[in-house]
PDB file of C-alpha atoms in Angstrom:
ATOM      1  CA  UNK Y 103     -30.034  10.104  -6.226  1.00  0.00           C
ATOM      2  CA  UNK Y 104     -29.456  11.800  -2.745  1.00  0.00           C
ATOM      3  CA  UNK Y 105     -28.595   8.806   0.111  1.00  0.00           C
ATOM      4  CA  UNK Y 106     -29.920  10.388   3.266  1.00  0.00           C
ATOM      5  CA  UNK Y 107     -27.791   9.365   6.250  1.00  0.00           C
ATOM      6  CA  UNK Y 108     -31.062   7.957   8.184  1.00  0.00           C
ATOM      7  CA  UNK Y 109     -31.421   5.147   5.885  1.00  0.00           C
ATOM      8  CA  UNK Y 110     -28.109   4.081   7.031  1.00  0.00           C
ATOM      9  CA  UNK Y 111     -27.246   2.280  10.228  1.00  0.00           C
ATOM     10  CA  UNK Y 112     -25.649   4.155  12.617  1.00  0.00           C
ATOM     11  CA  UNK Y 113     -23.327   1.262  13.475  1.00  0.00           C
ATOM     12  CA  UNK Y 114     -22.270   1.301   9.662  1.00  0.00           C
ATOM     13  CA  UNK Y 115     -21.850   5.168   9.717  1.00  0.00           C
ATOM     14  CA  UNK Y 116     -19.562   5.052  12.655  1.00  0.00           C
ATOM     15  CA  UNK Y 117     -17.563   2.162  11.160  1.00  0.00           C
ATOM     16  CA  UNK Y 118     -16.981   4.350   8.543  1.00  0.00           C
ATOM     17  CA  UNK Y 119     -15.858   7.742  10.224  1.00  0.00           C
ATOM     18  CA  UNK Y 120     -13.659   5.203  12.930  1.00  0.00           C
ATOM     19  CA  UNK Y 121     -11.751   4.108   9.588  1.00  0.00           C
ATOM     20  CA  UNK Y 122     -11.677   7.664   7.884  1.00  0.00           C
ATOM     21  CA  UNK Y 123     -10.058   9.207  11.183  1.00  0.00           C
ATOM     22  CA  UNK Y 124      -7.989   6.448  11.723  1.00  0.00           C
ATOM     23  CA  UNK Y 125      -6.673   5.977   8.154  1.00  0.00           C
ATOM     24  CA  UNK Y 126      -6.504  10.103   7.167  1.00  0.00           C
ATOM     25  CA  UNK Y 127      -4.920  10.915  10.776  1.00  0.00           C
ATOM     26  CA  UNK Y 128      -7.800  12.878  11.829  1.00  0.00           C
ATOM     27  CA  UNK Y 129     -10.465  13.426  14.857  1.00  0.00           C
ATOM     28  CA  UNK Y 130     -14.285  14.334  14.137  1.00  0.00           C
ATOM     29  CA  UNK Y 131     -15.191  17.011  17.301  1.00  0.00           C
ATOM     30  CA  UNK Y 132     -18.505  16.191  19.044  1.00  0.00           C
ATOM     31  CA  UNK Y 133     -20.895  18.906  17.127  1.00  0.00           C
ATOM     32  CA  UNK Y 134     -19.090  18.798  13.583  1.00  0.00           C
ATOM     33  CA  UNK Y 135     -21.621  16.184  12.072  1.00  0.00           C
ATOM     34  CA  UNK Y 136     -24.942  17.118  13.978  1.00  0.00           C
ATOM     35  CA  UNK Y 137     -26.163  19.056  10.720  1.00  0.00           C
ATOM     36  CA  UNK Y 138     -24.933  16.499   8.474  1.00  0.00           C
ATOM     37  CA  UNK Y 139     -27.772  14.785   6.589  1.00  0.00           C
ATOM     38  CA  UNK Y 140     -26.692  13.191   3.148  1.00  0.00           C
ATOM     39  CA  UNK Y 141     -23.675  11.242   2.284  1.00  0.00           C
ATOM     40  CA  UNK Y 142     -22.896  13.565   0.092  1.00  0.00           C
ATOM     41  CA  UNK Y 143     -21.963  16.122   2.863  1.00  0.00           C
ATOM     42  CA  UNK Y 144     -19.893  13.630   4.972  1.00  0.00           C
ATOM     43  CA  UNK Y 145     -17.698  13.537   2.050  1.00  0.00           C
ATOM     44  CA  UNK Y 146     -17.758  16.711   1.550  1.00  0.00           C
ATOM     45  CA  UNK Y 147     -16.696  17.054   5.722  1.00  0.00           C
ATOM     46  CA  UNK Y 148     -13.983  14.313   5.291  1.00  0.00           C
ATOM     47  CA  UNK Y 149     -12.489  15.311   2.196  1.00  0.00           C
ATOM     48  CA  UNK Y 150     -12.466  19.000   3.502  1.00  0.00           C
ATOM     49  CA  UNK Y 151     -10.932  17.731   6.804  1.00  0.00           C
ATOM     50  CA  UNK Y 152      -8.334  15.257   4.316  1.00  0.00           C
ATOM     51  CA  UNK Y 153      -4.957  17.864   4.705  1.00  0.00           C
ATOM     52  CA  UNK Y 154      -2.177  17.770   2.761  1.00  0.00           C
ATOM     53  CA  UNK Y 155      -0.617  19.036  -0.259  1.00  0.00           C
ATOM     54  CA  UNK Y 156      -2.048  17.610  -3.372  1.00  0.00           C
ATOM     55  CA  UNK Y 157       0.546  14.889  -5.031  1.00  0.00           C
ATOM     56  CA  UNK Y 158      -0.633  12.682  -8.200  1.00  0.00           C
ATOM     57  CA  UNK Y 159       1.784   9.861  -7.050  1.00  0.00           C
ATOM     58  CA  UNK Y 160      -0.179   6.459  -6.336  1.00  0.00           C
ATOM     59  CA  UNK Y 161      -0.599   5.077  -2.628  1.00  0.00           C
ATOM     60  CA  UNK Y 162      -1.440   1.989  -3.769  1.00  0.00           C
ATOM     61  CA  UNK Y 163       2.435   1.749  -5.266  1.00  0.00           C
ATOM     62  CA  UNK Y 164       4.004   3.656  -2.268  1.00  0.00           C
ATOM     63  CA  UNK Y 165       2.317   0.931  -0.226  1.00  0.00           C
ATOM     64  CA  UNK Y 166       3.656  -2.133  -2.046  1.00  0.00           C
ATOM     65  CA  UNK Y 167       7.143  -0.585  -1.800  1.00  0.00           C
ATOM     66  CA  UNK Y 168       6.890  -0.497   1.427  1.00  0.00           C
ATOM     67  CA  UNK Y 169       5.432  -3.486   1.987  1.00  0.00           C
ATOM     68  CA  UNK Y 170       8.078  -5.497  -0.162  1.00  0.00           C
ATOM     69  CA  UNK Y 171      10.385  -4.060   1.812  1.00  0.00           C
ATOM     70  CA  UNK Y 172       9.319  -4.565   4.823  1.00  0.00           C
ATOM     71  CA  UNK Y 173       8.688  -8.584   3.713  1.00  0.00           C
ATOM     72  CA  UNK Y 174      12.453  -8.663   2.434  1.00  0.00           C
ATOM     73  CA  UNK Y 175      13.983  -7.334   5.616  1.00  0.00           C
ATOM     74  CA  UNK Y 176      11.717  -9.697   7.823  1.00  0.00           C
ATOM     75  CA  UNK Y 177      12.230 -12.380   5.668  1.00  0.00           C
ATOM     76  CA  UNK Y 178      16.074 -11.570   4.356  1.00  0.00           C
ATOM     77  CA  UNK Y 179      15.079 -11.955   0.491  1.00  0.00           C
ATOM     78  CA  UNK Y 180      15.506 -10.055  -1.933  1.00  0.00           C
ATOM     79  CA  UNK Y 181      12.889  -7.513  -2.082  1.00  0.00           C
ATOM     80  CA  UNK Y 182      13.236  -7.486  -6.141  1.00  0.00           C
ATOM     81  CA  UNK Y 183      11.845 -10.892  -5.860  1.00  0.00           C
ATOM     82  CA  UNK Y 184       8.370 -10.253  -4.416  1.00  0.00           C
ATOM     83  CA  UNK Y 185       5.630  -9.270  -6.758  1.00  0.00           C
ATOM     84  CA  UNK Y 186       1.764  -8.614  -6.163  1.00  0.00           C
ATOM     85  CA  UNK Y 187       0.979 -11.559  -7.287  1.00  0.00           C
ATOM     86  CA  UNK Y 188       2.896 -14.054  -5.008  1.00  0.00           C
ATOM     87  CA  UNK Y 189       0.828 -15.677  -2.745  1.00  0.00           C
ATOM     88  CA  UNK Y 190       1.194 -14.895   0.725  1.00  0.00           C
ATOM     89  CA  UNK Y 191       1.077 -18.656   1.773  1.00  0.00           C
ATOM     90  CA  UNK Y 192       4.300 -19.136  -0.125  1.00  0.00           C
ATOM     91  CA  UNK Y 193       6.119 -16.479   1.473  1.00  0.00           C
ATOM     92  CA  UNK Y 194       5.298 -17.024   5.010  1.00  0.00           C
ATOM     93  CA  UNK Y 195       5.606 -20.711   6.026  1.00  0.00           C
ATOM     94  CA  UNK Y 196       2.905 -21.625   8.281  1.00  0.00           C
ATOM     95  CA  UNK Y 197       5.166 -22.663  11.474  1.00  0.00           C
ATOM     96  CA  UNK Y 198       6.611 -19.340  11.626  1.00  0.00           C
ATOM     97  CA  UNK Y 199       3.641 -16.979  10.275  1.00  0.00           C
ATOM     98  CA  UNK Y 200       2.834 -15.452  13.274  1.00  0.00           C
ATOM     99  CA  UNK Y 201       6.558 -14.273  14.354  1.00  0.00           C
ATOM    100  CA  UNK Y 202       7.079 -13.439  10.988  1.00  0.00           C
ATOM    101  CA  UNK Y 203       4.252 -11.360  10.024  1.00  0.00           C
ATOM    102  CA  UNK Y 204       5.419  -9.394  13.552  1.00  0.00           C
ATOM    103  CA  UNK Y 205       8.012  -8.771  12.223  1.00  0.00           C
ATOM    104  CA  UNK Y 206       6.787  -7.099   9.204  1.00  0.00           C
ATOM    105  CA  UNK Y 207       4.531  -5.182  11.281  1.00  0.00           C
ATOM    106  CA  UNK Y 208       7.431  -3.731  13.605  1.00  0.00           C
ATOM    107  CA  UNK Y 209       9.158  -2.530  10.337  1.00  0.00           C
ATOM    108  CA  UNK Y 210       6.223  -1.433   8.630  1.00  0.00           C
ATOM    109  CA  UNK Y 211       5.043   0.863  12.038  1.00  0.00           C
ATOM    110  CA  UNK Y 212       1.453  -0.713  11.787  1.00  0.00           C
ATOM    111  CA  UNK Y 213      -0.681  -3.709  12.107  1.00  0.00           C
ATOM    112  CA  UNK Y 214      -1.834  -5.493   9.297  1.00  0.00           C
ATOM    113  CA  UNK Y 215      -4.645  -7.473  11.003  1.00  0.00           C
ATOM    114  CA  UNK Y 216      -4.147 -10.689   7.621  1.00  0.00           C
ATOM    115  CA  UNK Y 217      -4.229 -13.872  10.177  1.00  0.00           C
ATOM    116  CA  UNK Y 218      -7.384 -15.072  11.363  1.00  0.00           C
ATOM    117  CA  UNK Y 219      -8.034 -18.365  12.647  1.00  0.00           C
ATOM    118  CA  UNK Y 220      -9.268 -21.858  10.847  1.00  0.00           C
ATOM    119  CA  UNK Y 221     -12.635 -21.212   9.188  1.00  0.00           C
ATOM    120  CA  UNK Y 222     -13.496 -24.540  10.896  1.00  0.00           C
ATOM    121  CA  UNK Y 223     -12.890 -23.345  14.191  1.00  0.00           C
ATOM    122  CA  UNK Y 224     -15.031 -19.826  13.781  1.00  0.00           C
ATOM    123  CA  UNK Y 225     -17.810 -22.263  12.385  1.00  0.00           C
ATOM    124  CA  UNK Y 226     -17.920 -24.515  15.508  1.00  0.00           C
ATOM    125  CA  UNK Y 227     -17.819 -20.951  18.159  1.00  0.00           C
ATOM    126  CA  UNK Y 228     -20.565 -19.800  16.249  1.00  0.00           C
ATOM    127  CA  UNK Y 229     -22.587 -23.258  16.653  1.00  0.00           C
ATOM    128  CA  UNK Y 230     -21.888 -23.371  20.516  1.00  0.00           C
ATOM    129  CA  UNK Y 231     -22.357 -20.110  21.009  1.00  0.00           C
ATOM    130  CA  UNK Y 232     -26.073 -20.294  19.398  1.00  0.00           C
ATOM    131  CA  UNK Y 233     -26.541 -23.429  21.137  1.00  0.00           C
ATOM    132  CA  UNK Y 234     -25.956 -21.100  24.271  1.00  0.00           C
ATOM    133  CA  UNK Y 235     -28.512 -18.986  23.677  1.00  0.00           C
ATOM    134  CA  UNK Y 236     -31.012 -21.777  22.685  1.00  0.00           C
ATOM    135  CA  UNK Y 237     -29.322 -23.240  26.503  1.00  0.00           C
ATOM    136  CA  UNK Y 238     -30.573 -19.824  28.200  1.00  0.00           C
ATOM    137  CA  UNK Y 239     -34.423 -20.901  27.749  1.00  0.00           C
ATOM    138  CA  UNK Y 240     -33.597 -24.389  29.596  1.00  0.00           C
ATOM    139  CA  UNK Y 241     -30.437 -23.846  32.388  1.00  0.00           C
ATOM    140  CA  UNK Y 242     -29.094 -20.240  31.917  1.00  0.00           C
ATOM    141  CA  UNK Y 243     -26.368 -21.218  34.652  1.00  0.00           C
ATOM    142  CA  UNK Y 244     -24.953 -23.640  32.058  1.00  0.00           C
ATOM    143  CA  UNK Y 245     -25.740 -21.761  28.967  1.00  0.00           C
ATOM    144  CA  UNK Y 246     -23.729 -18.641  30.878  1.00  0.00           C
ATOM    145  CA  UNK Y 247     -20.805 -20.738  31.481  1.00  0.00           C
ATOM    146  CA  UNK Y 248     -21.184 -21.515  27.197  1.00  0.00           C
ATOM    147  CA  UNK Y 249     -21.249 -18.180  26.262  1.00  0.00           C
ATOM    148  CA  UNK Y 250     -18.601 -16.763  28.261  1.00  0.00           C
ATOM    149  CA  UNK Y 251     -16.349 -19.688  26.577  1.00  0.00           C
ATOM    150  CA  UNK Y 252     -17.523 -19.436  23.288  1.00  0.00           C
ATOM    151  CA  UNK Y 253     -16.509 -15.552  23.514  1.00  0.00           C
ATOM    152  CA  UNK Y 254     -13.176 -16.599  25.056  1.00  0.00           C
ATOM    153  CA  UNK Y 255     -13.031 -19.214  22.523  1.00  0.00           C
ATOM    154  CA  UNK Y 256     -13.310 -16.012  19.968  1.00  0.00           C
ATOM    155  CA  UNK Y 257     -10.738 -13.785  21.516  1.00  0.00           C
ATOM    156  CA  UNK Y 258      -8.063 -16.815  22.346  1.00  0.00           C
ATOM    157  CA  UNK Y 259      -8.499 -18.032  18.175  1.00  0.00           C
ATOM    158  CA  UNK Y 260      -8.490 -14.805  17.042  1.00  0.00           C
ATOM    159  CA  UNK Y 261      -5.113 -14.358  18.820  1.00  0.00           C
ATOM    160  CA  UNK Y 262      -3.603 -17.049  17.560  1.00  0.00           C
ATOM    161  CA  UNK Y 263      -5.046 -17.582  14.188  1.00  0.00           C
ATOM    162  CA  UNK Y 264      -2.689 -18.822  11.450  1.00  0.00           C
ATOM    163  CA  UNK Y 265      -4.739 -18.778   8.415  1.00  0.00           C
ATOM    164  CA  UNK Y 266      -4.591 -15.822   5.738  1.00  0.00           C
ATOM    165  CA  UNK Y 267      -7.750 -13.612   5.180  1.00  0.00           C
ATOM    166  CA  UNK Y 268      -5.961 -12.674   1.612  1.00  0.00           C
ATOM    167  CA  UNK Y 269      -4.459 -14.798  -0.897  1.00  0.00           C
ATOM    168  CA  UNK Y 270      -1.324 -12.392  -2.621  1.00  0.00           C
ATOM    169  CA  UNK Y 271       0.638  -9.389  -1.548  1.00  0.00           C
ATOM    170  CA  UNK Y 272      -1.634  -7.217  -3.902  1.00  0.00           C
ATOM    171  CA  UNK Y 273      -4.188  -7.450  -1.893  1.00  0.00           C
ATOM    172  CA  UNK Y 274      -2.244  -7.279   1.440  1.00  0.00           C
ATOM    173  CA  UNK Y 275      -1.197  -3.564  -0.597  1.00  0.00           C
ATOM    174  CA  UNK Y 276      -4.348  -2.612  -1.087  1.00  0.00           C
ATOM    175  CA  UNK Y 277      -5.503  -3.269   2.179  1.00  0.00           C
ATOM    176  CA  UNK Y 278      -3.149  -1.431   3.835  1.00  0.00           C
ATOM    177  CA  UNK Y 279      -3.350   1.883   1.773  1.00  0.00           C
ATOM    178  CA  UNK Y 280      -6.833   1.799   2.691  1.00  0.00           C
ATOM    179  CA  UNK Y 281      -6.358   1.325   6.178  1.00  0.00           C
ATOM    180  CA  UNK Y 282      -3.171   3.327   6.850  1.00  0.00           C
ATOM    181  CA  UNK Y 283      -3.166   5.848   3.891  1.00  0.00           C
ATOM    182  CA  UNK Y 284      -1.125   8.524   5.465  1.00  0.00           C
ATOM    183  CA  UNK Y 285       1.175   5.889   7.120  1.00  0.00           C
ATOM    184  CA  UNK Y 286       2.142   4.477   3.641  1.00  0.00           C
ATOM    185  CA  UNK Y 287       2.885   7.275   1.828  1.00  0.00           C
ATOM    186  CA  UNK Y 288       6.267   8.328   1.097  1.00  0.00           C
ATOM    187  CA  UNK Y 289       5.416  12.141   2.246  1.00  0.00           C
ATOM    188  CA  UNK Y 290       2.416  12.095   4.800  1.00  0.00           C
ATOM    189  CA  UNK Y 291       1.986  15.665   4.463  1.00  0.00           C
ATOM    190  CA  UNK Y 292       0.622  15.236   0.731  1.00  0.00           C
ATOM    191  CA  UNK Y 293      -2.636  13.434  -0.595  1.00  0.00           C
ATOM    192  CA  UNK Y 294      -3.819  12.380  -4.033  1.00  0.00           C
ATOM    193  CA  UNK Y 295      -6.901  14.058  -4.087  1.00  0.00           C
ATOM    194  CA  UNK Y 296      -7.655  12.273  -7.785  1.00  0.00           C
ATOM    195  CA  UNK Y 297      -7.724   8.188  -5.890  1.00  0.00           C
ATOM    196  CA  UNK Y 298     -11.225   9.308  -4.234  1.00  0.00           C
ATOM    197  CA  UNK Y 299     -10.791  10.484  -1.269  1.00  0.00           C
TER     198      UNK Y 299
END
């Protein structure tokens, strides 16, 4: 089955080639994907524009390597101590996440982007901000002031959100192989064509 590239939002497309060039270290020119009309032959264009010299090593381990060094030097433990399965709650106390997890990011050379604010608070933005646009039909003065706090209210918990989107430093690895592939690879010049790229 052939997925044609106008059944797809082209929100979700660019999501997609935003990611690709940001985790593969590569820009798209303006006319490269104008004939492009399957998904098929985006891969084909990504994979083609994917340099490097072909190593069968695994990202996925160069990453936690990284990563559980990183965590030991931030956290000065032993990095022999940390394993994928340790929950990320237990390493990073919850008074001194946000400092911490900087700090792992300075070593590291990238943001992880693993704290996000109390599902409770998200839930309540999205209620006020609805209740905005319900306000719009009655007073749009005061449902304008609403919206422009519940979007504030967004940014500012977003900022300064505590709470773990992932539960163990497995999936904090996998995560940011995904996301940074060349960045967390021992050689960035080389690729493992074989993880599906």
């Amino acid at each position: 089955m052939t997925v044609k590239l106008k059944d797809i939002s082209s929100e979700d497309i660019g999501d997609v080639l935003l990611k690709a060039e940001k985790s593969f270290g590569f820009k798209f020119s303006d006319d490269e994907l104008k004939d492009v009309k399957t998904f098929g032959e985006l891969c084909d264009i990504i994979t083609h524009k994917t340099q490097g010299v072909n190593s069968d090593d695994c990202t996925t381990q160069q990453a936690f390597y990284k990563l559980r060094g990183a965590i030991g030097t931030a956290l000065q433990i032993d990095k022999k101590e940390l394993t994928v399965d340790m929950k990320l709650e237990d390493l990073f106390p919850r008074k001194h996440r946000r400092r911490q997890i900087r700090e792992v990011e300075l070593i590291l050379g990238f943001q992880v982007k693993v704290l996000q604010p109390k599902q409770l608070l998200v839930t309540l933005l999205i209620v006020f901000l609805c209740a905005s646009l319900i306000g719009l039909f009655f007073d749009w003065q005061a449902a304008l002031a609403g919206l422009l706090l519940s979007i504030a209210g967004f940014r500012i918990s977003e900022r300064f959100g505590k709470e773990f989107s992932l539960e163990t430093i497995g999936q904090l690895t996998e995560k940011i192989a995904r996301e940074n592939y060349k960045k967390v690879r021992r050689n960035a010049e080389t690729i493992n064509r074989v993880e599906g790229i």
